[in-house]
PDB file of C-alpha atoms in Angstrom:
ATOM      1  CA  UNK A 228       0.000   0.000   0.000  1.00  0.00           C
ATOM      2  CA  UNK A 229       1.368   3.411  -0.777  1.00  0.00           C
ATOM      3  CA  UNK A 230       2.416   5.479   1.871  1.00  0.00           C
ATOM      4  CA  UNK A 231       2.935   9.321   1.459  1.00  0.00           C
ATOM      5  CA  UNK A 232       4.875  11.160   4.109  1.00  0.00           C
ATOM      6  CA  UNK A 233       4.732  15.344   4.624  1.00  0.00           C
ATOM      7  CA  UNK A 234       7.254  16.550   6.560  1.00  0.00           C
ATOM      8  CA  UNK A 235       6.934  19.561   8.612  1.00  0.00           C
ATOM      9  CA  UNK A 236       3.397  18.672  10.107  1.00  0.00           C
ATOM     10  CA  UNK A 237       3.374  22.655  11.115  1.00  0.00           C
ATOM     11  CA  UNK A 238       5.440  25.284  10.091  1.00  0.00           C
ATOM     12  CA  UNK A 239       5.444  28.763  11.594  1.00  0.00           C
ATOM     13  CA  UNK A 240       7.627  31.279   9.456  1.00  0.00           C
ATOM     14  CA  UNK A 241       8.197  34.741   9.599  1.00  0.00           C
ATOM     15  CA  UNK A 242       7.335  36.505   6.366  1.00  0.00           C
ATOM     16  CA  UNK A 243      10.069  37.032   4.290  1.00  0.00           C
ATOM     17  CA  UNK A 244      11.840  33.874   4.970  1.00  0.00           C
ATOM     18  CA  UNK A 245      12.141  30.880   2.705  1.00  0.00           C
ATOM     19  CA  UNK A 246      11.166  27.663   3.868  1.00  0.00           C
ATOM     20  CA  UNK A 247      10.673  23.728   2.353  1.00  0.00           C
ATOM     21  CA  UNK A 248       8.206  21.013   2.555  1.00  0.00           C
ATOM     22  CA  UNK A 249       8.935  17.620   1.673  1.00  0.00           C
ATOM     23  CA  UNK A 250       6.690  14.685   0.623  1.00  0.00           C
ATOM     24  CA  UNK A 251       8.128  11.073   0.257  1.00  0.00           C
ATOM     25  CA  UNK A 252       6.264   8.011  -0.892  1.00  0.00           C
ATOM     26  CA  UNK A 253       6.956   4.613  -0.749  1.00  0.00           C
ATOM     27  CA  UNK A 254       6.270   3.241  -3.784  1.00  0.00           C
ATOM     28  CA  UNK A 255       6.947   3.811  -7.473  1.00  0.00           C
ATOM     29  CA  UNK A 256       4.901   6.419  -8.869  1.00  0.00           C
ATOM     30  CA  UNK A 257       5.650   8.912 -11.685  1.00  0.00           C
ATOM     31  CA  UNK A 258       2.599  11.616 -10.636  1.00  0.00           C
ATOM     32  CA  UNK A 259       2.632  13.984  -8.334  1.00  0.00           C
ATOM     33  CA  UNK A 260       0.443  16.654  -7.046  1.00  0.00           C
ATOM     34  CA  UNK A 261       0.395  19.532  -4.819  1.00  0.00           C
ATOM     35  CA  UNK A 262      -2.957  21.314  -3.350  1.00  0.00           C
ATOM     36  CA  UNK A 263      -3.639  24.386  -1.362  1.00  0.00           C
ATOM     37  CA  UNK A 264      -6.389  24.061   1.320  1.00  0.00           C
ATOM     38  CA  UNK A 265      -7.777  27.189   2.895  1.00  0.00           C
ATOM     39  CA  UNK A 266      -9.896  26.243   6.324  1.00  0.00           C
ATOM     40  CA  UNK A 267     -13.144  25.620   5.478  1.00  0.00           C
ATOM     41  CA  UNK A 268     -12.531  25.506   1.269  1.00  0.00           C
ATOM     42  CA  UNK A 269     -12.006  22.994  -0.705  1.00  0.00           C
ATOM     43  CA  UNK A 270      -8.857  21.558  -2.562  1.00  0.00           C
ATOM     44  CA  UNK A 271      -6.534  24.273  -5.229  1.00  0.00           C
ATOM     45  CA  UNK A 272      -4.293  22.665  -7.320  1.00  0.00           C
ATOM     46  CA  UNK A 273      -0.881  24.624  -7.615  1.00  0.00           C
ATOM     47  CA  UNK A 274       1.318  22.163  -9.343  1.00  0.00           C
ATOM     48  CA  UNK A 275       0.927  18.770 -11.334  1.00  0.00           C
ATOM     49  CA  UNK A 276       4.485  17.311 -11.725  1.00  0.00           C
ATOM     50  CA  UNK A 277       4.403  14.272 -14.561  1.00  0.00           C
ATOM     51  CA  UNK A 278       8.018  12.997 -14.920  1.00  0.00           C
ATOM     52  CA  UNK A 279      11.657  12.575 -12.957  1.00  0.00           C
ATOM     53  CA  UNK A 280      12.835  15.985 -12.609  1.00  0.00           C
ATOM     54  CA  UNK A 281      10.161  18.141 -12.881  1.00  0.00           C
ATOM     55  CA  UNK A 282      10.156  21.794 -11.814  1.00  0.00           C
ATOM     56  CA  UNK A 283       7.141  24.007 -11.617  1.00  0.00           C
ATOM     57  CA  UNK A 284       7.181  27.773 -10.354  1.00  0.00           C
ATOM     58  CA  UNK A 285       3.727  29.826  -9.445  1.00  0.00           C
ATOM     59  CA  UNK A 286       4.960  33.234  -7.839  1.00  0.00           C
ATOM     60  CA  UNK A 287       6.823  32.722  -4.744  1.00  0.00           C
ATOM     61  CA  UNK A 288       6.061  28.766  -5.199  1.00  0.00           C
ATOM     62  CA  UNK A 289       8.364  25.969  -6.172  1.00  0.00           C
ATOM     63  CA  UNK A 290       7.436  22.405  -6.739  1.00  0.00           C
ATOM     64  CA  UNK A 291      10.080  19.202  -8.054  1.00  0.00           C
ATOM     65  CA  UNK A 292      10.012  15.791  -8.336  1.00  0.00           C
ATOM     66  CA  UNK A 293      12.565  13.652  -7.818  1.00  0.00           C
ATOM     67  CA  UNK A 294      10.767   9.836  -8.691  1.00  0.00           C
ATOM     68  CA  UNK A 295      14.411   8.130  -7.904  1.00  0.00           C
ATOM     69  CA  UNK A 296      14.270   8.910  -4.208  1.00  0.00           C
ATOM     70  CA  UNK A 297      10.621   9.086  -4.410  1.00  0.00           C
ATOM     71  CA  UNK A 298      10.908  12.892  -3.145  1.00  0.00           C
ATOM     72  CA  UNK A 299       8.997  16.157  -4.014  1.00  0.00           C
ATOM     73  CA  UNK A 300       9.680  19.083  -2.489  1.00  0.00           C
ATOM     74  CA  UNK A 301       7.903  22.356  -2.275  1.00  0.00           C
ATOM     75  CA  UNK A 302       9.900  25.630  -2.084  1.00  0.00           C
ATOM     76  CA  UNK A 303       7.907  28.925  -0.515  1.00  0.00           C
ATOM     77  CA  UNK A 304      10.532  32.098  -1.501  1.00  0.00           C
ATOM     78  CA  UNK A 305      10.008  35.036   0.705  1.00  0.00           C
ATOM     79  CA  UNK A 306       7.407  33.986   3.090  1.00  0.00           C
ATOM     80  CA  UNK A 307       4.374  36.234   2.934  1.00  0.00           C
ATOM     81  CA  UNK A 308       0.977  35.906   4.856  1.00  0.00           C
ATOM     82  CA  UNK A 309      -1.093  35.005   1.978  1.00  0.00           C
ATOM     83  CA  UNK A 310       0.763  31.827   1.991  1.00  0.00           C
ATOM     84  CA  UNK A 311      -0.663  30.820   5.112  1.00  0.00           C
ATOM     85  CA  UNK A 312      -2.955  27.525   4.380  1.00  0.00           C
ATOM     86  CA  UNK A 313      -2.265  23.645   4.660  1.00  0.00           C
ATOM     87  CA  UNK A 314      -0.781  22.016   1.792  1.00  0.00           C
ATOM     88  CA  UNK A 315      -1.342  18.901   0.677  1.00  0.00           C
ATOM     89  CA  UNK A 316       1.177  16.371  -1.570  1.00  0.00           C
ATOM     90  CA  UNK A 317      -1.034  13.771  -3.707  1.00  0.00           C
ATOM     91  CA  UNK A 318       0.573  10.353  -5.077  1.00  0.00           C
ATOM     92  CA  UNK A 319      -0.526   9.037  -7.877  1.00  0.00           C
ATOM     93  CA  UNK A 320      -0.484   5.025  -7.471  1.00  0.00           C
ATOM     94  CA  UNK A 321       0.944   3.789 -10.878  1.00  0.00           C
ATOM     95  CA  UNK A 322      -1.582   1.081 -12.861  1.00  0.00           C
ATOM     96  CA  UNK A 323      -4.735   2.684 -11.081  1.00  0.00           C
ATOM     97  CA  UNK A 324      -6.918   5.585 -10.468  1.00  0.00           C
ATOM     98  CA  UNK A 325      -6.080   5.820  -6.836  1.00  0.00           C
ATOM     99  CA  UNK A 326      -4.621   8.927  -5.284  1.00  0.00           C
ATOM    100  CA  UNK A 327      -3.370   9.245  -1.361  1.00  0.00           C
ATOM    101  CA  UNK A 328      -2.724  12.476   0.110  1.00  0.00           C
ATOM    102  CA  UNK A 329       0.041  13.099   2.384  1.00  0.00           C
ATOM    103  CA  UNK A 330      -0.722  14.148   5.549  1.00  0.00           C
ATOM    104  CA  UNK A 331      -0.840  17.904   5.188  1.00  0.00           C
ATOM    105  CA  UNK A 332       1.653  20.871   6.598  1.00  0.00           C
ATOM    106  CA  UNK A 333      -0.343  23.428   8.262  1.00  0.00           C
ATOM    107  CA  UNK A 334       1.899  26.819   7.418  1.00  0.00           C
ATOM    108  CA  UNK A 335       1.628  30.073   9.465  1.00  0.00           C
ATOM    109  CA  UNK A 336       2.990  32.911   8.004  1.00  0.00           C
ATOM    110  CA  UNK A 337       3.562  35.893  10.822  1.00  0.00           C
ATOM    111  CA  UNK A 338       3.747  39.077   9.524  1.00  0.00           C
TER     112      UNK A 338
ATOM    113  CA  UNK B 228     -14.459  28.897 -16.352  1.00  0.00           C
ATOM    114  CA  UNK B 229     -16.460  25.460 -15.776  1.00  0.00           C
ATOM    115  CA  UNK B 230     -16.239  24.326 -12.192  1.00  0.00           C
ATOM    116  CA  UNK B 231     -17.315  21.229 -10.127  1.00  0.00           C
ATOM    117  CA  UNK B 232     -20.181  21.356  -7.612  1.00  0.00           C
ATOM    118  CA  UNK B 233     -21.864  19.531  -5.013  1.00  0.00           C
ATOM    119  CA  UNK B 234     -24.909  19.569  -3.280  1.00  0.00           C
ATOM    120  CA  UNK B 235     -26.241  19.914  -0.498  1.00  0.00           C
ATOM    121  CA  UNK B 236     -23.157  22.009   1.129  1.00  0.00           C
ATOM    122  CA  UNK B 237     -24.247  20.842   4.357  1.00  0.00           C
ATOM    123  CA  UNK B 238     -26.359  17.588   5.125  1.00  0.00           C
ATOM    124  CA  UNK B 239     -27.356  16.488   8.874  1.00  0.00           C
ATOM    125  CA  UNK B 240     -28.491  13.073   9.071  1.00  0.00           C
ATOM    126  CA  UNK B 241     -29.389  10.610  12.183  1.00  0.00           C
ATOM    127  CA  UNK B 242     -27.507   7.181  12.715  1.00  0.00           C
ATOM    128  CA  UNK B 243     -28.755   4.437  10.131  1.00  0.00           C
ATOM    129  CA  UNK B 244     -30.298   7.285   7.866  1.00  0.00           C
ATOM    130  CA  UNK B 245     -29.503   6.702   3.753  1.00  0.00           C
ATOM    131  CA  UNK B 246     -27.628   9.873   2.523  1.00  0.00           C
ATOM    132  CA  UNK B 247     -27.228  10.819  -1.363  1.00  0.00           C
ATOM    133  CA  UNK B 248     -24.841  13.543  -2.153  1.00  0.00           C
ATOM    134  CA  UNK B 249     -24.417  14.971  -5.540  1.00  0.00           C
ATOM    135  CA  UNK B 250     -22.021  16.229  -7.743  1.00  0.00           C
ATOM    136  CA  UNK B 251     -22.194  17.932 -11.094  1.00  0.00           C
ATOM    137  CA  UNK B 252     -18.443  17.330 -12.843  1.00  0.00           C
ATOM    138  CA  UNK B 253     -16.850  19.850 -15.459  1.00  0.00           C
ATOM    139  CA  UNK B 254     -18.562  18.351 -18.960  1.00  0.00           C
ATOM    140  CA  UNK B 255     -16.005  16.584 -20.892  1.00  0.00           C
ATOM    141  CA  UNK B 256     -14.278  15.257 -17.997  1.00  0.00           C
ATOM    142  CA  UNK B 257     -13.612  11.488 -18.151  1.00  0.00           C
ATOM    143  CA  UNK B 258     -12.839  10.763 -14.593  1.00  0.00           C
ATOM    144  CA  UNK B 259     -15.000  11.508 -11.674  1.00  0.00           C
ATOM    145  CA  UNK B 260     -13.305  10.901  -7.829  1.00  0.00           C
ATOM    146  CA  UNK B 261     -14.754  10.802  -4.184  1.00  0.00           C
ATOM    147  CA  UNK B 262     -12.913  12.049  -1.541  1.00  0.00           C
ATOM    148  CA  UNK B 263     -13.472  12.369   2.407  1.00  0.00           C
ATOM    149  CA  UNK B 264     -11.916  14.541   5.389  1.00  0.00           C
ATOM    150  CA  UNK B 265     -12.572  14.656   8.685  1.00  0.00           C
ATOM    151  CA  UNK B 266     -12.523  17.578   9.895  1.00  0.00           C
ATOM    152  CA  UNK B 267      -8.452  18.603  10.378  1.00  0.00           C
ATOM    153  CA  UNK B 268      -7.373  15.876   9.152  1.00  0.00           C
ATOM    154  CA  UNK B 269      -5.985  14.143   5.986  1.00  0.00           C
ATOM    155  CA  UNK B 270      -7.680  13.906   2.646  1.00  0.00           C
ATOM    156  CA  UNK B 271      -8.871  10.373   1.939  1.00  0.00           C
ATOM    157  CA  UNK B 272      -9.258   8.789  -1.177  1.00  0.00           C
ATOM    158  CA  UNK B 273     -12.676   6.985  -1.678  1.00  0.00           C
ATOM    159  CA  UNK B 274     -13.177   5.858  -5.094  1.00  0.00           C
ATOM    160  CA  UNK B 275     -12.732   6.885  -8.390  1.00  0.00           C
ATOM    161  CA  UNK B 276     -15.103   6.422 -11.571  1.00  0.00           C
ATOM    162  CA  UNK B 277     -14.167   6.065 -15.606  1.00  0.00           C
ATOM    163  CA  UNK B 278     -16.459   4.787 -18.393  1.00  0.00           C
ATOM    164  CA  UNK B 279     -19.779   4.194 -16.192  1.00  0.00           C
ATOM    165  CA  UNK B 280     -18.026   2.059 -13.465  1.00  0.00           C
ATOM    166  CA  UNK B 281     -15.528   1.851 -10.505  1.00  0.00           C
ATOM    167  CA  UNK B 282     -11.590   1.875 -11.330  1.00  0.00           C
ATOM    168  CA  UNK B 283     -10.644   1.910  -8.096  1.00  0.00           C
ATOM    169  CA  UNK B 284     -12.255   2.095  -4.509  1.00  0.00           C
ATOM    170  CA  UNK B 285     -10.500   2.152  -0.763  1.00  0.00           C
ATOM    171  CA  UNK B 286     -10.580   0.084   1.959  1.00  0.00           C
ATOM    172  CA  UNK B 287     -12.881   2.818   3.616  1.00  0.00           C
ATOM    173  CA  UNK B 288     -15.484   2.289   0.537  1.00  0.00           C
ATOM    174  CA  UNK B 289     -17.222  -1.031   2.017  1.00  0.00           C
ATOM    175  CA  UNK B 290     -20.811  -2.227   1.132  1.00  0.00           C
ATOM    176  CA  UNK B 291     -22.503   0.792   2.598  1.00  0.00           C
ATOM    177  CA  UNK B 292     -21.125   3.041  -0.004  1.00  0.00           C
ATOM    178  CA  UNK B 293     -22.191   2.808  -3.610  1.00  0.00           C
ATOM    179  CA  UNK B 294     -21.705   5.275  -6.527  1.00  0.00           C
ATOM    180  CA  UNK B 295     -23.723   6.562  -9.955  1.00  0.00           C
ATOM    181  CA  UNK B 296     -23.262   8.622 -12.721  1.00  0.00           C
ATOM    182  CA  UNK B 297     -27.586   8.172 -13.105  1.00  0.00           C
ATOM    183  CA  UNK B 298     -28.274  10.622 -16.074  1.00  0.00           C
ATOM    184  CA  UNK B 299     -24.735  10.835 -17.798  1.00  0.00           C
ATOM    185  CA  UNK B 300     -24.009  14.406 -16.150  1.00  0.00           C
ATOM    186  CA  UNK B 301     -24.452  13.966 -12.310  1.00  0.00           C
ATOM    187  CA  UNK B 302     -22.042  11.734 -10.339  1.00  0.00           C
ATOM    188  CA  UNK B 303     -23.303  10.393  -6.490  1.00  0.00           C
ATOM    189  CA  UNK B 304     -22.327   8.958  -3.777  1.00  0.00           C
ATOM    190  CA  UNK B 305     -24.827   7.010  -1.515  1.00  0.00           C
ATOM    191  CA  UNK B 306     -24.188   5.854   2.241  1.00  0.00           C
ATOM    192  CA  UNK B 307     -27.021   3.383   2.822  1.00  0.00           C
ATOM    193  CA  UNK B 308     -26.721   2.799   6.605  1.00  0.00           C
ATOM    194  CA  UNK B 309     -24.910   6.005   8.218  1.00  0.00           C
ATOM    195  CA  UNK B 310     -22.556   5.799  11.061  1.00  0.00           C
ATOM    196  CA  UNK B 311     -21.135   8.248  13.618  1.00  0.00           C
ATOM    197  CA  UNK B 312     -17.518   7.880  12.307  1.00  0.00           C
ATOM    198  CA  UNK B 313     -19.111   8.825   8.605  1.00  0.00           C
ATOM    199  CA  UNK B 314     -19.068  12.871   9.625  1.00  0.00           C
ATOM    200  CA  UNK B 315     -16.750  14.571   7.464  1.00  0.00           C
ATOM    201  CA  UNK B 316     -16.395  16.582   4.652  1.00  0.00           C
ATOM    202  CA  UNK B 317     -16.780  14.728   1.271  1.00  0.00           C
ATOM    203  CA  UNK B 318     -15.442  15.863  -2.126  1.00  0.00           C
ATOM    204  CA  UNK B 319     -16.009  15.295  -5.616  1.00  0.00           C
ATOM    205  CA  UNK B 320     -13.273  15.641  -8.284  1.00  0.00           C
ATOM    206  CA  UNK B 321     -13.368  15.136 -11.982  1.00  0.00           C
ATOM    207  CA  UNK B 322     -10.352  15.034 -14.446  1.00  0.00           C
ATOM    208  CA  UNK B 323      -9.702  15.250 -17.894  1.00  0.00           C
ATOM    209  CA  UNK B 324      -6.888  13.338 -17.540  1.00  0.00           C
ATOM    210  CA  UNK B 325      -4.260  14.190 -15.301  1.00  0.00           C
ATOM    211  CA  UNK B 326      -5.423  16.761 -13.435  1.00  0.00           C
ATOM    212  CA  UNK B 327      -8.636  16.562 -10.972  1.00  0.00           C
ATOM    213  CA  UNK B 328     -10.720  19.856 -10.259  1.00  0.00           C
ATOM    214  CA  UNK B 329     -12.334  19.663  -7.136  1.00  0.00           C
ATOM    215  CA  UNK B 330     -15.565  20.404  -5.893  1.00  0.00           C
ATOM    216  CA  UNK B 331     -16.685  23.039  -2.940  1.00  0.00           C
ATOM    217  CA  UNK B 332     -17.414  19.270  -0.588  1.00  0.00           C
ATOM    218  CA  UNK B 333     -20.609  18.669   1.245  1.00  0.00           C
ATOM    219  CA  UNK B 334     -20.419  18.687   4.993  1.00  0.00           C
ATOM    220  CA  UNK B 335     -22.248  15.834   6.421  1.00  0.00           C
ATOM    221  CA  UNK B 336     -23.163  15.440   9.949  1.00  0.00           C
ATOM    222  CA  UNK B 337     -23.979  12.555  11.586  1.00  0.00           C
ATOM    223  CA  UNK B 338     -26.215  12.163  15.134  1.00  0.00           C
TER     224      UNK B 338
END
């Protein structure tokens, strides 16, 4: 069964600074997707990465893929509160229409 | 621009009740997705939907869950026998291919 880890559970950054989340999975998968969830809304999509090195940018936003070690990583530049939201890494499982979330990072932005 | 919704946004039901909740994909979509979340929690993949039956469903979606796609534009999912444990938010999706637009959810309450 797929597994897909976020890593902070909570971050609290001051605006301005940069900061990364990371998502690892556990098994092969070559789709990955990232999701902005304000409280109380429903899912954004910010990035859809497709293939092994993948690198998407939306403003201050930063999203790769790295399907070897089964990594993605999402870069905030320059903190600002606007940001502040969970964010959510989706795994495509490979041969299926099945998609697990990761478990969410909760960010704060102070200004 | 087209956008996935659901109805009701809010449903309160009592233990044992049958619930239907409804969702209206973006036309020309081929793939149509549940989702649940309990409240603060993780976003949990329910079942997804492609050519007029099930791809894929989750160990969550047992025997009291069932989905339709009734009149070739809505897509619903029914909980025959409602539980406690069955509050949460619930989302629809749909997908042209790769990428899945999600709905506002349905918040359904259970007593």
């Amino acid at each position: 069964e797929l597994k897909v880890e976020q890593n902070p559970l909570f971050l609290s950054m001051q605006e301005g600074k940069n900061y990364t989340i990371y998502c690892n999975y556990s098994t092969t998968s070559d789709r990955l997707y990232w999701y902005r969830q304000d409280p109380g809304k429903s899912l954004e999509s910010l990035f859809v990465l497709l293939s092994n090195g993948a690198v998407k940018q939306e403003g201050r936003l930063m999203a790769s893929l790295d399907t070897k070690a089964r990594l993605s990583t999402l870069h905030i530049t320059a903190a600002v509160h606007d940001l502040s939201a969970t964010y959510f890494c989706a795994v495509y499982t490979s041969g299926t229409y099945k998609y697990i979330f990761g478990t969410g990072t909760r960010l704060k932005v102070l200004a | 621009e087209p956008e996935v919704t659901q109805t009701p946004s809010h449903q309160v039901t009592q233990m044992g009740q049958e619930v239907i909740l409804r969702c209206v994909p973006i036309s020309n979509h081929l793939y149509f997705y549940w989702y649940r979340q309990i409240l603060g929690q993780k976003v949990e993949f329910l079942v997804s939907f492609y050519n007029n039956e099930i791809s894929e469903k989750s160990e969550i979606f047992d025997d009291q869950f069932s989905v339709e796609r009734p009149d070739g534009s809505n897509f619903t999912l029914k909980i025959r026998s409602t539980k406690l444990e069955d509050s949460a938010m619930y989302f629809c999706a749909s997908s042209p291919y790769h990428e899945q637009y999600f709905g506002p959810g349905t918040r359904l309450t259970v007593t």
